[in-house]
Amino acid sequence: MSDLNTAMTERYRNSFLMEVEANVEEGEWVKMCMQCGVCAGSCPLGNAWEHTPQKLFMMIRAGKREAVLSSDAMWMCTSCYNCIARCPRGLPITHIMHGLAHYAKRLGLVPKNQPTQQFSQIFWDNLMKKGRVNELKLGLSMYFKDGFGQGIKNAMANKQLGQNMMKAKRMNAMEFFGGHGIKDTSGLQKMIKKAQEIEDAKYQGNS
Amino acid sequence: MSDEKKFAGYICTGCGIGERLDSSQLEMIATREGKMQSCKQHEMLCSSEGVQLIRDDISNEGATHIMIAACSRRAKVEAFNFTEVAMTRANLREGVIWVRPDEPEHQETTQEMADDYIRMACAELRSMKMPKASGEQTLNKTILVVGGGITGMSAAIESAAAGYPVHIVEKQGALGGQAADYSKAIPTRSPYKEPRDTGVAEMIASIEANDLITVHLNSTVARTAGAPGRFSVDIATESGTVNTETFGAIIQATGFKLYDPSNLPQYGYSKSPDIVTNAELEKLVKDANGGPIKRPSDGKEVKAVAFVQNVGQSSTEEGQLPYHSGIGDLIAIKQAMYFKDQNSDCDTTILFNNLRTPGAAGEDFYRAGQEKMITFSKGNVSEVVPGDSLEVKFQDLILDEETSMQADLVVLDVGMIPNSGPDPYAVPMVIDEEDEAAEDTPPPPSVSVDSILNLDYRQGTDLPHLKNGFTDSHFICFPYETRRTGIYAAGPLRRPMDMRQAQDDAAGAAMKAIQAAENAGKGMAAHPRAGDLSFPSFRMDGCTQCKRCTVECPFGAINEDEKGYPMFNESRCRRCGTCMGACPVRVISFENYSVETVNQQIKNVDVPEEFDEKPRILVLACENDAYPALDQAGMNGVEINPWARVIPVRCLGSVSLSWITDSLNSGYDGIVLMGCAKGDDYQCHFVRGSAMAHERMGKVGDTLSSLNLEPERVVVYEVAITDIERAPKLINDMAETVEKIGLSPFKF
């Protein structure tokens, strides 16, 4: 359990709903859900999730902190915005889902093998190195995330695609060695660091 | 005006009547067969010129009875409004030319139809008298309001504002009723975010300051006798004194009681003082006086409260309410707000299954509750376990799991039970024999309900109920009417409602009470035949004291004297004629509507001989719904069979069996009776008329078999005003039936 998680558990012992209100982006909307279930019915991936938004919001009100924050549901959202368009109460459901995902990630409660959150982490790390996404390395990182052997298999399976992309000059093998970036990488890293400090301070203040 | 009758006929040739029909033949029939002393044609009778023609004849020629052959009796009523004469209308437009195709091969039958309607209108006119008030009427403007709660006070204030003196009789020692104990009320004004002040104190103050309103506290109604315009009411005080006052009309606003949840052991109501009903919570909140709300057992400030919704309501189980009061969820939101506003950091959870927030305030108030962090959980409560902290066990219906929550206080949403007094028509409980065999079963508890109005009526002491104890009224058309003319029900004894609805209800009932008092003063019917001066008269020398009229009158208008003869109370009467239909010896009649007026119409239809192969179908159509439906069929060009002859009746309940037997005897081939819907969802304007007719016609099969006729020849239907396609089809179906089974053998 992360330190932040421990602190949050202490602070909001009785009301997970209040914790969500204070810490999750757009979290103050959760209490306005009237449990009609239109979001659940509208979600194109609805039956692939562990919990629908409707259920997730009810779990928040029922204080099921662990179950909500370690759910894979919010990671499965494809941001199609069907739920926002249809919610009769006007809840920004998609944003709440992302807010919950973000909060769960911060608290370190995300299920480790959840692929979308793995991808997000790889993407972020990749981006932070040079200030640009190195597509070759991003692809390779994804191929090899489950070990070397699986990585070779993944690469072979997509061999033809890779060759075609190189022929069409859509991919450059040389990018593997360093690759190009922005002019001032350290400047970007400083900016991000500062932003993270500000955000951390916000959570500390809340906790 | 002398008693001499002078008959005048008028035939309109406008609206295509002149082109489609031979009007000179119609004129000839009116004068020769119909015995009109004069008959005039006009190309547009409803124009000012045409109306003037009739007016001149009335004032210059002394016409006392006029027959207008033009459009339906429901059309142009403002133009053809001659109150000083008796009038009939032959329906040539909607009834004939608009329901028949304009083709040469139909010309003959269409003309025959029109001829018959002229004969019928003339025959009816000849047996009619000019209705006038009986002279028994009295004008008494004072209104009695029984019950001094929100509804009663509003009714009194509204009546007084219209200039009518009011007496309020209240059983308790103070005005205000149940609402007097409430802290706040559901909001009635935008933005519907906060509970509002109940306004009870202001209402009491305005009643006390009003010279037109007299208040009788600690009093009940010991006896109510008389009729609208002359109600004589004994007002008994607790100390035993009795005061007799007279009133023009009465408003019953006796409100409701709350369901007692101690019958439901799972909620533990009787086991812990911290489990309270929604009404009891209001008292706790009032006691807190703006400070934190404390629980009754130990006076601890409430930190967690659970509202259990729908307790003993919308249930199919014995001993619970089969209906839902509708406003319980709004009340719970309001009450949860008390805790959010008065107690610091209090968890408020509303456990509902179906959240209902009706009315203008509903959705906004629900949102406001959510904004205040009231938790709404969809769940079925299975048990409330008493203890220092109460445990509420419930099935969470969204998360689909058995779970529970802790609370310092549990509030039960119990339903409203109308306080309407005993039902005069209640069926005594029948114990079937199998139950009696089991000797150890105790007899069912007998519930005695005290009478509220103590009516001195033959038909019982109180207002009849519809179901579940709510007073009967014509829900769609005349919601405040009860089945006792001049006595109006308002507030939750009609249906469950909140304070705002009760106030609207009270205003409506007050207006109706004023109308009833005024009309009683003029000898006119109050509704639905408002303004009708005719009333039934009883030829007592023919009466056999069978009591059918006194029993079957849906409105309790007829009492009995010591010898069992009917004693009619004109202003209680709604002029439906159900008594006329009930009377087996035909001694009851109205001046302008009687067994004779309809019989004459039936007899004067020209019934062709059998080999002509032109059947005749008699249609007796209720003038409230079925007849307008047929009129609209005409307007929409729906075809009606040319063999049909339609006679409007005041209510199917007024149909005398003699009309059926006489018409069958004189060679009619089929009879179609059209009344309104009956039963719990009845639409009969006279409540029981249609049901009575169905019952009476159930026995007509015997008559038919004694005449050796097929039972299919007489059919009774329930027709709604919207049955524009169906009503004509029912007539056309009968024509097909006649074709199948053959013509009546009774033709001459």
Tab-separated table of C-alpha atoms in Angstrom, chain A residues 14-15 17-18 21 30-35 54-56 58-59 61-62 64 88-90, chain B residues 345 347 352 363 366-368 370-378 396 398-401 403:
chain	number	residue	atom	x	y	z
A	14	ASN	CA	-16.037	6.753	6.493
A	15	SER	CA	-16.892	8.247	3.221
A	17	LEU	CA	-17.782	9.333	-1.802
A	18	MET	CA	-16.231	12.386	-0.147
A	21	GLU	CA	-15.346	14.299	-4.564
A	30	VAL	CA	-20.830	11.032	-8.686
A	31	LYS	CA	-23.491	11.906	-6.107
A	32	MET	CA	-25.787	13.205	-8.860
A	33	CYS	CA	-26.111	9.830	-10.562
A	34	MET	CA	-29.712	8.659	-10.437
A	35	GLN	CA	-28.923	5.056	-11.272
A	54	GLN	CA	-23.652	2.969	-13.020
A	55	LYS	CA	-22.421	0.171	-10.812
A	56	LEU	CA	-19.117	1.891	-10.158
A	58	MET	CA	-23.152	2.991	-6.696
A	59	MET	CA	-20.079	1.203	-5.297
A	61	ARG	CA	-21.608	5.579	-2.576
A	62	ALA	CA	-21.640	2.236	-0.810
A	64	LYS	CA	-16.444	-0.026	-1.633
A	88	PRO	CA	-30.057	12.341	-18.595
A	89	ARG	CA	-28.412	13.980	-15.613
A	90	GLY	CA	-25.553	15.375	-17.700
B	345	ASP	CA	-21.874	15.795	9.268
B	347	ASP	CA	-25.029	10.451	6.989
B	352	PHE	CA	-35.800	3.037	-2.031
B	363	GLU	CA	-37.028	16.245	-10.167
B	366	TYR	CA	-34.443	15.221	-5.944
B	367	ARG	CA	-31.399	16.867	-7.507
B	368	ALA	CA	-31.193	19.352	-4.651
B	370	GLN	CA	-28.326	14.775	-4.187
B	371	GLU	CA	-26.409	18.037	-4.174
B	372	LYS	CA	-26.726	18.065	-0.399
B	373	MET	CA	-25.060	14.640	-0.365
B	374	ILE	CA	-28.103	12.616	0.570
B	375	THR	CA	-27.262	9.050	-0.428
B	376	PHE	CA	-29.894	7.281	-2.482
B	377	SER	CA	-29.547	3.520	-2.446
B	378	LYS	CA	-31.775	1.241	-4.431
B	396	ASP	CA	-28.763	-3.796	-2.692
B	398	ILE	CA	-27.784	-2.334	-8.081
B	399	LEU	CA	-24.836	-4.222	-6.628
B	400	ASP	CA	-27.010	-7.304	-6.182
B	401	GLU	CA	-25.908	-8.271	-2.707
B	403	THR	CA	-25.789	-5.953	2.904
